[in-house]
mmCIF file of C-alpha atoms and ligand atoms in Angstrom:
data_model
loop_
_atom_site.group_PDB
_atom_site.id
_atom_site.type_symbol
_atom_site.label_atom_id
_atom_site.label_comp_id
_atom_site.label_asym_id
_atom_site.label_seq_id
_atom_site.Cartn_x
_atom_site.Cartn_y
_atom_site.Cartn_z
ATOM 1 C CA MET A 1 132.148 66.563 103.382
ATOM 2 C CA LEU A 2 129.534 67.219 106.099
ATOM 3 C CA LEU A 3 128.453 64.104 108.017
ATOM 4 C CA PRO A 4 125.817 64.177 110.764
ATOM 5 C CA ALA A 5 127.722 63.039 113.866
ATOM 6 C CA SER A 6 126.246 59.519 114.093
ATOM 7 C CA PRO A 7 128.171 56.737 115.858
ATOM 8 C CA ALA A 8 129.210 55.376 112.430
ATOM 9 C CA ALA A 9 130.458 58.808 111.296
ATOM 10 C CA ILE A 10 132.403 59.218 114.558
ATOM 11 C CA ARG A 11 134.057 55.802 113.992
ATOM 12 C CA ARG A 12 134.958 56.841 110.465
ATOM 13 C CA ALA A 13 136.471 60.146 111.672
ATOM 14 C CA ALA A 14 138.402 58.322 114.419
ATOM 15 C CA ALA A 15 139.865 55.935 111.825
ATOM 16 C CA ALA A 16 140.915 58.950 109.715
ATOM 17 C CA LEU A 17 142.633 60.500 112.765
ATOM 18 C CA ARG A 18 144.498 57.234 113.375
ATOM 19 C CA ARG A 19 145.655 57.212 109.726
ATOM 20 C CA GLY A 20 147.082 60.738 110.143
ATOM 21 C CA GLU A 21 144.257 62.562 108.335
ATOM 22 C CA PRO A 22 142.840 65.773 109.889
ATOM 23 C CA VAL A 23 139.082 65.905 110.552
ATOM 24 C CA ALA A 24 136.813 68.646 111.914
ATOM 25 C CA PHE A 25 134.548 68.107 114.896
ATOM 26 C CA PRO A 26 132.178 70.106 117.094
ATOM 27 C CA THR A 27 133.050 71.266 120.605
ATOM 28 C CA GLU A 28 130.979 73.348 123.002
ATOM 29 C CA THR A 29 133.045 76.456 122.101
ATOM 30 C CA VAL A 30 133.734 76.381 118.339
ATOM 31 C CA TYR A 31 134.536 73.648 115.788
ATOM 32 C CA GLY A 32 138.060 72.212 115.921
ATOM 33 C CA LEU A 33 140.350 70.918 113.150
ATOM 34 C CA GLY A 34 141.898 67.861 114.783
ATOM 35 C CA ALA A 35 144.879 65.602 114.264
ATOM 36 C CA SER A 36 146.544 63.032 116.500
ATOM 37 C CA ALA A 37 148.709 65.067 118.890
ATOM 38 C CA LEU A 38 151.280 62.254 118.848
ATOM 39 C CA ASP A 39 151.720 62.322 115.051
ATOM 40 C CA PRO A 40 153.904 65.278 113.944
ATOM 41 C CA GLU A 41 153.156 64.708 110.226
ATOM 42 C CA ALA A 42 149.405 64.846 110.865
ATOM 43 C CA VAL A 43 149.806 68.008 112.960
ATOM 44 C CA ARG A 44 151.829 69.611 110.147
ATOM 45 C CA LYS A 45 148.871 68.971 107.817
ATOM 46 C CA VAL A 46 146.668 71.017 110.185
ATOM 47 C CA PHE A 47 149.087 73.974 110.107
ATOM 48 C CA ALA A 48 149.297 73.736 106.295
ATOM 49 C CA ALA A 49 145.519 73.475 105.782
ATOM 50 C CA LYS A 50 144.857 76.507 107.998
ATOM 51 C CA GLY A 51 147.744 78.570 106.642
ATOM 52 C CA ARG A 52 148.663 78.912 110.318
ATOM 53 C CA PRO A 53 152.010 80.484 111.262
ATOM 54 C CA ASP A 54 154.191 77.709 112.713
ATOM 55 C CA ASP A 55 154.977 79.774 115.834
ATOM 56 C CA ASN A 56 151.353 79.432 117.019
ATOM 57 C CA PRO A 57 150.876 76.344 119.247
ATOM 58 C CA LEU A 58 147.791 74.106 119.308
ATOM 59 C CA ILE A 59 145.493 73.017 122.137
ATOM 60 C CA VAL A 60 145.559 69.290 122.917
ATOM 61 C CA HIS A 61 142.108 67.811 123.666
ATOM 62 C CA VAL A 62 141.753 64.845 126.020
ATOM 63 C CA THR A 63 138.853 62.938 127.579
ATOM 64 C CA GLY A 64 139.937 63.556 131.182
ATOM 65 C CA LEU A 65 142.766 63.675 133.694
ATOM 66 C CA PRO A 66 143.931 60.068 133.098
ATOM 67 C CA MET A 67 144.718 60.880 129.445
ATOM 68 C CA LEU A 68 146.836 63.854 130.562
ATOM 69 C CA ARG A 69 149.308 61.582 132.286
ATOM 70 C CA GLY A 70 152.277 61.238 130.009
ATOM 71 C CA LEU A 71 151.579 64.593 128.325
ATOM 72 C CA VAL A 72 152.250 67.007 131.219
ATOM 73 C CA ARG A 73 155.092 66.873 133.739
ATOM 74 C CA SER A 74 153.018 68.097 136.656
ATOM 75 C CA LEU A 75 149.578 69.302 137.633
ATOM 76 C CA PRO A 76 150.053 72.094 140.191
ATOM 77 C CA PRO A 77 147.317 72.409 142.868
ATOM 78 C CA ALA A 78 145.896 75.533 141.180
ATOM 79 C CA ALA A 79 145.552 73.625 137.897
ATOM 80 C CA ARG A 80 143.910 70.690 139.649
ATOM 81 C CA ALA A 81 141.423 73.016 141.351
ATOM 82 C CA LEU A 82 140.498 74.652 138.032
ATOM 83 C CA ALA A 83 140.245 71.282 136.269
ATOM 84 C CA GLU A 84 137.956 69.924 138.992
ATOM 85 C CA ARG A 85 135.672 72.925 138.744
ATOM 86 C CA PHE A 86 135.590 73.537 134.977
ATOM 87 C CA TRP A 87 136.355 70.269 133.115
ATOM 88 C CA PRO A 88 134.823 69.117 130.906
ATOM 89 C CA GLY A 89 134.442 72.709 129.734
ATOM 90 C CA PRO A 90 135.806 75.757 127.932
ATOM 91 C CA LEU A 91 138.981 76.190 129.985
ATOM 92 C CA THR A 92 142.466 75.577 128.551
ATOM 93 C CA LEU A 93 145.386 75.100 130.935
ATOM 94 C CA VAL A 94 149.007 75.738 129.925
ATOM 95 C CA LEU A 95 151.240 73.178 131.681
ATOM 96 C CA PRO A 96 154.850 71.946 131.401
ATOM 97 C CA LYS A 97 154.990 69.294 128.673
ATOM 98 C CA THR A 98 156.720 65.929 128.540
ATOM 99 C CA ARG A 99 158.808 64.657 125.638
ATOM 100 C CA ALA A 100 155.827 62.650 124.400
ATOM 101 C CA VAL A 101 154.331 65.866 122.991
ATOM 102 C CA PRO A 102 155.987 66.679 119.651
ATOM 103 C CA GLY A 103 157.524 70.149 119.358
ATOM 104 C CA VAL A 104 155.379 70.992 116.312
ATOM 105 C CA VAL A 105 152.238 70.871 118.519
ATOM 106 C CA THR A 106 153.592 73.454 120.974
ATOM 107 C CA ALA A 107 155.535 75.516 118.406
ATOM 108 C CA GLY A 108 158.709 74.668 120.282
ATOM 109 C CA LEU A 109 157.430 75.920 123.665
ATOM 110 C CA PRO A 110 158.235 73.879 126.809
ATOM 111 C CA THR A 111 154.540 73.983 127.748
ATOM 112 C CA VAL A 112 151.434 72.373 126.282
ATOM 113 C CA ALA A 113 147.886 73.780 126.319
ATOM 114 C CA VAL A 114 145.280 71.149 127.266
ATOM 115 C CA ARG A 115 141.540 70.933 127.745
ATOM 116 C CA VAL A 116 138.664 68.475 128.114
ATOM 117 C CA PRO A 117 135.869 69.579 125.758
ATOM 118 C CA ASP A 118 132.288 69.439 127.044
ATOM 119 C CA HIS A 119 130.723 67.939 123.938
ATOM 120 C CA PRO A 120 129.580 64.333 123.504
ATOM 121 C CA VAL A 121 130.816 64.135 119.884
ATOM 122 C CA ALA A 122 134.267 65.524 120.700
ATOM 123 C CA LEU A 123 134.623 63.154 123.653
ATOM 124 C CA ALA A 124 133.396 60.125 121.666
ATOM 125 C CA LEU A 125 135.805 60.959 118.839
ATOM 126 C CA ILE A 126 138.869 61.237 121.123
ATOM 127 C CA GLU A 127 137.781 58.078 122.920
ATOM 128 C CA ALA A 128 137.364 56.126 119.665
ATOM 129 C CA ALA A 129 140.664 57.391 118.226
ATOM 130 C CA ALA A 130 142.320 56.623 121.593
ATOM 131 C CA VAL A 131 144.843 59.437 121.114
ATOM 132 C CA PRO A 132 144.983 63.006 122.414
ATOM 133 C CA VAL A 133 143.739 65.330 119.648
ATOM 134 C CA ALA A 134 145.567 68.558 118.788
ATOM 135 C CA ALA A 135 143.004 70.975 117.403
ATOM 136 C CA PRO A 136 142.970 74.675 116.621
ATOM 137 C CA SER A 137 139.687 76.312 115.662
ATOM 138 C CA ALA A 138 138.624 74.940 112.259
ATOM 139 C CA ASN A 139 138.941 78.173 110.281
ATOM 140 C CA ARG A 140 141.491 79.384 107.757
ATOM 141 C CA SER A 141 144.028 81.482 109.688
ATOM 142 C CA GLY A 142 142.794 85.056 110.192
ATOM 143 C CA ARG A 143 139.070 84.220 109.772
ATOM 144 C CA PRO A 144 136.450 84.153 112.549
ATOM 145 C CA SER A 145 136.249 80.819 114.390
ATOM 146 C CA PRO A 146 133.559 78.470 113.035
ATOM 147 C CA THR A 147 130.465 77.986 115.173
ATOM 148 C CA ARG A 148 128.597 75.845 112.612
ATOM 149 C CA ALA A 149 129.638 72.908 110.425
ATOM 150 C CA ALA A 150 128.815 74.979 107.320
ATOM 151 C CA HIS A 151 131.428 77.581 108.360
ATOM 152 C CA VAL A 152 134.063 74.824 108.412
ATOM 153 C CA ALA A 153 132.952 73.478 105.022
ATOM 154 C CA ALA A 154 133.176 77.004 103.583
ATOM 155 C CA ASP A 155 136.825 77.307 104.686
ATOM 156 C CA PHE A 156 137.854 73.702 103.865
ATOM 157 C CA PRO A 157 135.949 72.142 100.955
ATOM 158 C CA GLY A 158 136.488 68.377 100.919
ATOM 159 C CA LEU A 159 137.394 68.048 104.601
ATOM 160 C CA LEU A 160 135.528 65.466 106.688
ATOM 161 C CA VAL A 161 133.385 67.537 109.097
ATOM 162 C CA LEU A 162 131.314 65.914 111.838
ATOM 163 C CA ASP A 163 128.182 68.066 112.034
ATOM 164 C CA GLY A 164 127.030 68.523 115.623
ATOM 165 C CA GLY A 165 124.874 71.614 115.054
ATOM 166 C CA ALA A 166 125.611 75.140 116.285
ATOM 167 C CA ALA A 167 128.286 75.402 118.987
ATOM 168 C CA ARG A 168 126.771 76.103 122.400
ATOM 169 C CA HIS A 169 129.086 78.932 123.526
ATOM 170 C CA GLY A 170 130.240 80.335 120.193
ATOM 171 C CA LEU A 171 133.376 81.756 121.798
ATOM 172 C CA GLU A 172 136.687 79.917 122.289
ATOM 173 C CA SER A 173 137.975 78.551 125.582
ATOM 174 C CA THR A 174 139.680 80.769 128.148
ATOM 175 C CA VAL A 175 143.458 80.087 128.165
ATOM 176 C CA VAL A 176 145.144 80.192 131.591
ATOM 177 C CA SER A 177 148.853 79.768 132.409
ATOM 178 C CA LEU A 178 149.670 78.470 135.880
ATOM 179 C CA GLY A 179 152.629 80.704 136.769
ATOM 180 C CA ASP A 180 152.813 82.819 139.903
ATOM 181 C CA PRO A 181 150.344 84.485 139.743
ATOM 182 C CA PRO A 182 148.124 82.442 137.394
ATOM 183 C CA ARG A 183 147.330 84.480 134.282
ATOM 184 C CA VAL A 184 144.574 84.560 131.696
ATOM 185 C CA LEU A 185 146.418 84.601 128.347
ATOM 186 C CA ARG A 186 143.240 84.618 126.239
ATOM 187 C CA LEU A 187 139.806 85.715 127.443
ATOM 188 C CA GLY A 188 137.085 83.221 126.538
ATOM 189 C CA ALA A 189 133.899 81.384 127.356
ATOM 190 C CA ILE A 190 134.653 81.160 131.092
ATOM 191 C CA SER A 191 134.709 84.645 132.579
ATOM 192 C CA VAL A 192 137.472 86.070 134.760
ATOM 193 C CA GLU A 193 134.914 86.434 137.569
ATOM 194 C CA GLU A 194 134.117 82.688 137.469
ATOM 195 C CA LEU A 195 137.814 81.779 137.496
ATOM 196 C CA ARG A 196 138.510 84.126 140.426
ATOM 197 C CA ALA A 197 135.880 82.338 142.479
ATOM 198 C CA VAL A 198 138.329 79.392 142.430
ATOM 199 C CA LEU A 199 141.645 81.306 142.205
ATOM 200 C CA PRO A 200 141.247 84.773 143.763
ATOM 201 C CA GLY A 201 144.830 85.740 142.805
ATOM 202 C CA LEU A 202 144.289 85.202 139.064
ATOM 203 C CA VAL A 203 145.243 88.170 136.847
ATOM 204 C CA VAL A 204 144.561 88.971 133.205
ATOM 205 C CA ALA A 205 147.807 89.200 131.235
ATOM 206 C CA THR A 206 148.524 92.606 129.713
ATOM 207 C CA LYS A 207 148.356 92.627 125.909
ATOM 208 C CA THR A 208 152.159 92.729 125.708
ATOM 209 C CA ARG A 209 152.556 89.780 128.027
ATOM 210 C CA ALA A 210 149.805 87.759 126.331
ATOM 211 C CA ARG A 211 151.541 88.322 122.980
ATOM 212 C CA ALA A 212 154.861 87.198 124.436
ATOM 213 C CA GLU A 213 153.505 84.081 126.162
ATOM 214 C CA SER A 214 150.706 83.058 123.812
ATOM 215 C CA PRO A 215 151.825 83.478 120.212
ATOM 216 C CA GLY A 216 148.254 83.270 118.888
ATOM 217 C CA MET A 217 147.617 86.682 120.419
ATOM 218 C CA ARG A 218 150.140 88.267 118.001
ATOM 219 C CA HIS A 219 148.390 87.306 114.814
ATOM 220 C CA ARG A 220 145.591 88.961 112.856
ATOM 221 C CA HIS A 221 142.270 87.354 113.740
ATOM 222 C CA TYR A 222 138.558 87.290 113.084
ATOM 223 C CA ALA A 223 138.606 89.256 109.798
ATOM 224 C CA PRO A 224 134.890 89.899 109.117
ATOM 225 C CA ALA A 225 133.157 89.748 105.723
ATOM 226 C CA ARG A 226 133.050 93.579 105.674
ATOM 227 C CA PRO A 227 135.307 96.228 107.282
ATOM 228 C CA LEU A 228 134.329 96.725 110.916
ATOM 229 C CA VAL A 229 134.500 99.968 112.883
ATOM 230 C CA LEU A 230 134.068 99.633 116.638
ATOM 231 C CA PHE A 231 132.608 102.629 118.514
ATOM 232 C CA ARG A 232 133.317 102.897 122.251
ATOM 233 C CA ARG A 233 130.354 103.236 124.578
ATOM 234 C CA SER A 234 131.235 106.913 125.125
ATOM 235 C CA ARG A 235 130.945 107.539 121.351
ATOM 236 C CA ALA A 236 127.240 106.926 120.690
ATOM 237 C CA ALA A 237 126.904 110.436 119.211
ATOM 238 C CA ALA A 238 129.788 109.819 116.793
ATOM 239 C CA LEU A 239 128.149 106.541 115.771
ATOM 240 C CA ARG A 240 124.826 108.307 115.108
ATOM 241 C CA GLU A 241 126.686 110.798 112.882
ATOM 242 C CA ALA A 242 128.493 108.004 111.026
ATOM 243 C CA LEU A 243 125.154 106.291 110.383
ATOM 244 C CA ALA A 244 123.577 109.524 109.154
ATOM 245 C CA ALA A 245 126.510 110.095 106.798
ATOM 246 C CA ASP A 246 126.488 106.607 105.260
ATOM 247 C CA PRO A 247 123.140 105.031 104.378
ATOM 248 C CA LYS A 248 124.936 101.802 103.346
ATOM 249 C CA ALA A 249 126.554 101.300 106.750
ATOM 250 C CA LEU A 250 125.095 98.482 108.859
ATOM 251 C CA LEU A 251 124.684 98.962 112.614
ATOM 252 C CA LEU A 252 125.317 96.072 115.037
ATOM 253 C CA CYS A 253 124.493 96.480 118.726
ATOM 254 C CA ALA A 254 123.140 94.697 121.777
ATOM 255 C CA ASP A 255 119.324 94.580 121.882
ATOM 256 C CA ALA A 256 119.305 96.873 124.912
ATOM 257 C CA ASP A 257 121.279 99.568 123.045
ATOM 258 C CA ALA A 258 119.066 99.688 119.938
ATOM 259 C CA PRO A 259 116.963 102.639 121.262
ATOM 260 C CA LEU A 260 120.128 104.804 121.228
ATOM 261 C CA PHE A 261 120.006 104.691 117.425
ATOM 262 C CA PRO A 262 116.456 105.603 116.398
ATOM 263 C CA GLY A 263 115.474 105.450 112.755
ATOM 264 C CA ARG A 264 117.988 102.759 111.900
ATOM 265 C CA ARG A 265 117.204 99.078 112.040
ATOM 266 C CA PRO A 266 120.232 97.412 113.672
ATOM 267 C CA VAL A 267 121.456 93.847 113.546
ATOM 268 C CA ARG A 268 120.616 92.902 117.116
ATOM 269 C CA LEU A 269 123.501 90.965 118.640
ATOM 270 C CA GLY A 270 121.317 89.531 121.401
ATOM 271 C CA ALA A 271 119.673 90.267 124.746
ATOM 272 C CA THR A 272 121.974 88.362 127.108
ATOM 273 C CA PRO A 273 125.779 87.964 127.163
ATOM 274 C CA ALA A 274 125.409 84.264 126.279
ATOM 275 C CA GLU A 275 123.201 85.108 123.293
ATOM 276 C CA ILE A 276 125.615 87.799 122.099
ATOM 277 C CA ALA A 277 128.621 85.443 122.360
ATOM 278 C CA HIS A 278 126.689 82.682 120.620
ATOM 279 C CA GLY A 279 125.878 84.699 117.483
ATOM 280 C CA LEU A 280 128.966 86.910 117.201
ATOM 281 C CA PHE A 281 131.240 84.879 114.885
ATOM 282 C CA ASP A 282 128.327 83.898 112.651
ATOM 283 C CA ALA A 283 127.501 87.606 112.223
ATOM 284 C CA LEU A 284 131.161 88.462 111.477
ATOM 285 C CA ARG A 285 131.378 85.698 108.867
ATOM 286 C CA THR A 286 128.070 86.112 107.110
ATOM 287 C CA GLU A 287 126.882 89.720 107.521
ATOM 288 C CA ARG A 288 127.253 91.281 104.066
ATOM 289 C CA ARG A 289 124.235 93.567 103.909
ATOM 290 C CA GLY A 290 126.175 96.780 104.529
ATOM 291 C CA SER A 291 129.311 98.253 102.959
ATOM 292 C CA VAL A 292 130.772 98.581 106.441
ATOM 293 C CA LEU A 293 129.807 97.190 109.868
ATOM 294 C CA LEU A 294 129.505 99.830 112.611
ATOM 295 C CA VAL A 295 129.484 98.145 116.006
ATOM 296 C CA TYR A 296 128.493 99.781 119.282
ATOM 297 C CA ALA A 297 130.765 98.485 122.057
ATOM 298 C CA LEU A 298 129.462 96.301 124.884
ATOM 299 C CA PRO A 299 130.006 96.757 128.625
ATOM 300 C CA ARG A 300 133.254 94.983 129.568
ATOM 301 C CA ARG A 301 131.874 92.615 132.211
ATOM 302 C CA GLY A 302 131.716 88.837 132.512
ATOM 303 C CA LEU A 303 131.461 87.060 129.184
ATOM 304 C CA LEU A 304 131.165 90.365 127.300
ATOM 305 C CA ARG A 305 134.771 91.178 128.191
ATOM 306 C CA ALA A 306 135.809 88.272 125.933
ATOM 307 C CA VAL A 307 133.327 89.357 123.254
ATOM 308 C CA MET A 308 134.915 92.847 123.322
ATOM 309 C CA ASP A 309 138.377 91.280 122.953
ATOM 310 C CA ARG A 310 137.195 89.509 119.759
ATOM 311 C CA LEU A 311 135.540 92.673 118.408
ATOM 312 C CA GLU A 312 138.725 94.674 119.002
ATOM 313 C CA ARG A 313 140.737 92.074 117.134
ATOM 314 C CA ALA A 314 138.173 91.992 114.301
ATOM 315 C CA ALA A 315 138.049 95.797 114.017
ATOM 316 C CA THR A 316 139.691 97.680 111.196
ATOM 317 C CA ARG A 317 139.383 100.811 113.308
ATOM 318 C CA VAL A 318 138.276 101.775 116.847
ATOM 319 C CA VAL A 319 136.536 105.156 117.352
HETATM 320 O O1 TXA B 401 137.759 76.668 122.368
HETATM 321 C C1 TXA B 401 138.884 76.508 121.910
HETATM 322 O O2 TXA B 401 139.906 76.764 122.552
HETATM 323 C C2 TXA B 401 138.991 75.941 120.471
HETATM 324 C C3 TXA B 401 138.409 74.531 120.477
HETATM 325 C C4 TXA B 401 138.575 73.846 119.144
HETATM 326 O O3 TXA B 401 138.983 73.793 121.515
HETATM 327 N N1 TXA B 401 140.356 75.956 120.034
HETATM 328 C C5 TXA B 401 141.023 77.103 119.731
HETATM 329 O O4 TXA B 401 142.307 76.885 119.283
HETATM 330 O O5 TXA B 401 140.548 78.207 119.830
HETATM 331 P P1 TXA B 401 143.207 78.005 118.590
HETATM 332 O O6 TXA B 401 144.348 77.255 118.043
HETATM 333 O O7 TXA B 401 142.388 78.777 117.620
HETATM 334 O O8 TXA B 401 143.718 78.901 119.770
HETATM 335 C C6 TXA B 401 144.628 78.374 120.707
HETATM 336 C C7 TXA B 401 145.192 79.473 121.561
HETATM 337 C C8 TXA B 401 146.138 80.373 120.800
HETATM 338 O O9 TXA B 401 145.946 81.703 121.224
HETATM 339 C C9 TXA B 401 147.514 79.839 121.206
HETATM 340 O O10 TXA B 401 148.532 80.799 121.103
HETATM 341 C C10 TXA B 401 147.252 79.411 122.655
HETATM 342 O O11 TXA B 401 145.950 78.869 122.623
HETATM 343 N N2 TXA B 401 148.210 78.387 123.091
HETATM 344 C C11 TXA B 401 148.301 77.115 122.672
HETATM 345 N N3 TXA B 401 149.339 76.485 123.264
HETATM 346 C C12 TXA B 401 149.917 77.375 124.109
HETATM 347 C C13 TXA B 401 151.030 77.333 125.003
HETATM 348 N N4 TXA B 401 151.764 76.245 125.151
HETATM 349 N N5 TXA B 401 151.319 78.452 125.701
HETATM 350 C C14 TXA B 401 150.570 79.571 125.554
HETATM 351 N N6 TXA B 401 149.501 79.679 124.715
HETATM 352 C C15 TXA B 401 149.187 78.597 123.988
HETATM 353 MG MG1 MG B 402 141.741 80.089 116.326
#
């Protein structure tokens, strides 16, 4: 059930959370499927509804640093510096957990992932429920993350969804672990360059390490509505040949790259990195006009590095 996120609807969703019922809500990144992080039964319902493997831990959403007390054992100086710069915002910090956080939330890990969302509805909901809210992206496991309330309703008919319009970023939060050195476990809406301005020693975890430390990175993700073939930027000629060979194939590329493929009207992903990130998951979910989606890769800089990570994980094949 879609409800415009009025104060009354937020109160109703908060009451549902307190009763142990999952609800979906907007954040600045993507929609989340929330449950009280202190209620293991409610959290189990989230795993069951998503069909999520139980080895994949959830992010706990709080309204600010005071609510973190009791959930994490310590806040190292590097974490504090990142929190001061980027919260509320699309940054998730992995910190040592206390016993107050049930093991089902963290999939048995000794750490908990936490963030303060930068969205008035998300903050009002957590505030009204007065509990930390464990929330994965509100999609069935393996599907692209939902950037609109209608995407959530399509995956979960009957679920209470607070409709806050299209998500501002359209890409999930960046997940950072605070070891030595600090590591990006999942690329996301805050770029590596922005993080390095605060923590120059920050590294991006190798794929192997990210899979070992962040179980979500092991699982199939972002399956689009049609098979997707990703062409590297050095393979424009191969992409032109593939298009010539298959009139039913649909081309997706950045606006600036469209002239490389004359004679074919592409789905334009956007002119700026923010625009491209914003529309990506919607395109993956809803683009059914071709028999196959042929995507021309984007330059791996700033926000587009995270977009490329999602495209690689959505791809059936990379050429
Ligand atoms: O923007 C977002 O992060 C959205 C909104 C709703 O906040 N949430 C989201 O959650 O994308 P989810 O569950 O789809 O992805 C959470 C990621 C997974 O890759 C998971 O493995 C990782 O965070 N994660 C969670 N807890 C962790 C932990 N303790 N250690 C390492 N990685 C963790
Ligand atoms: Mg997800």
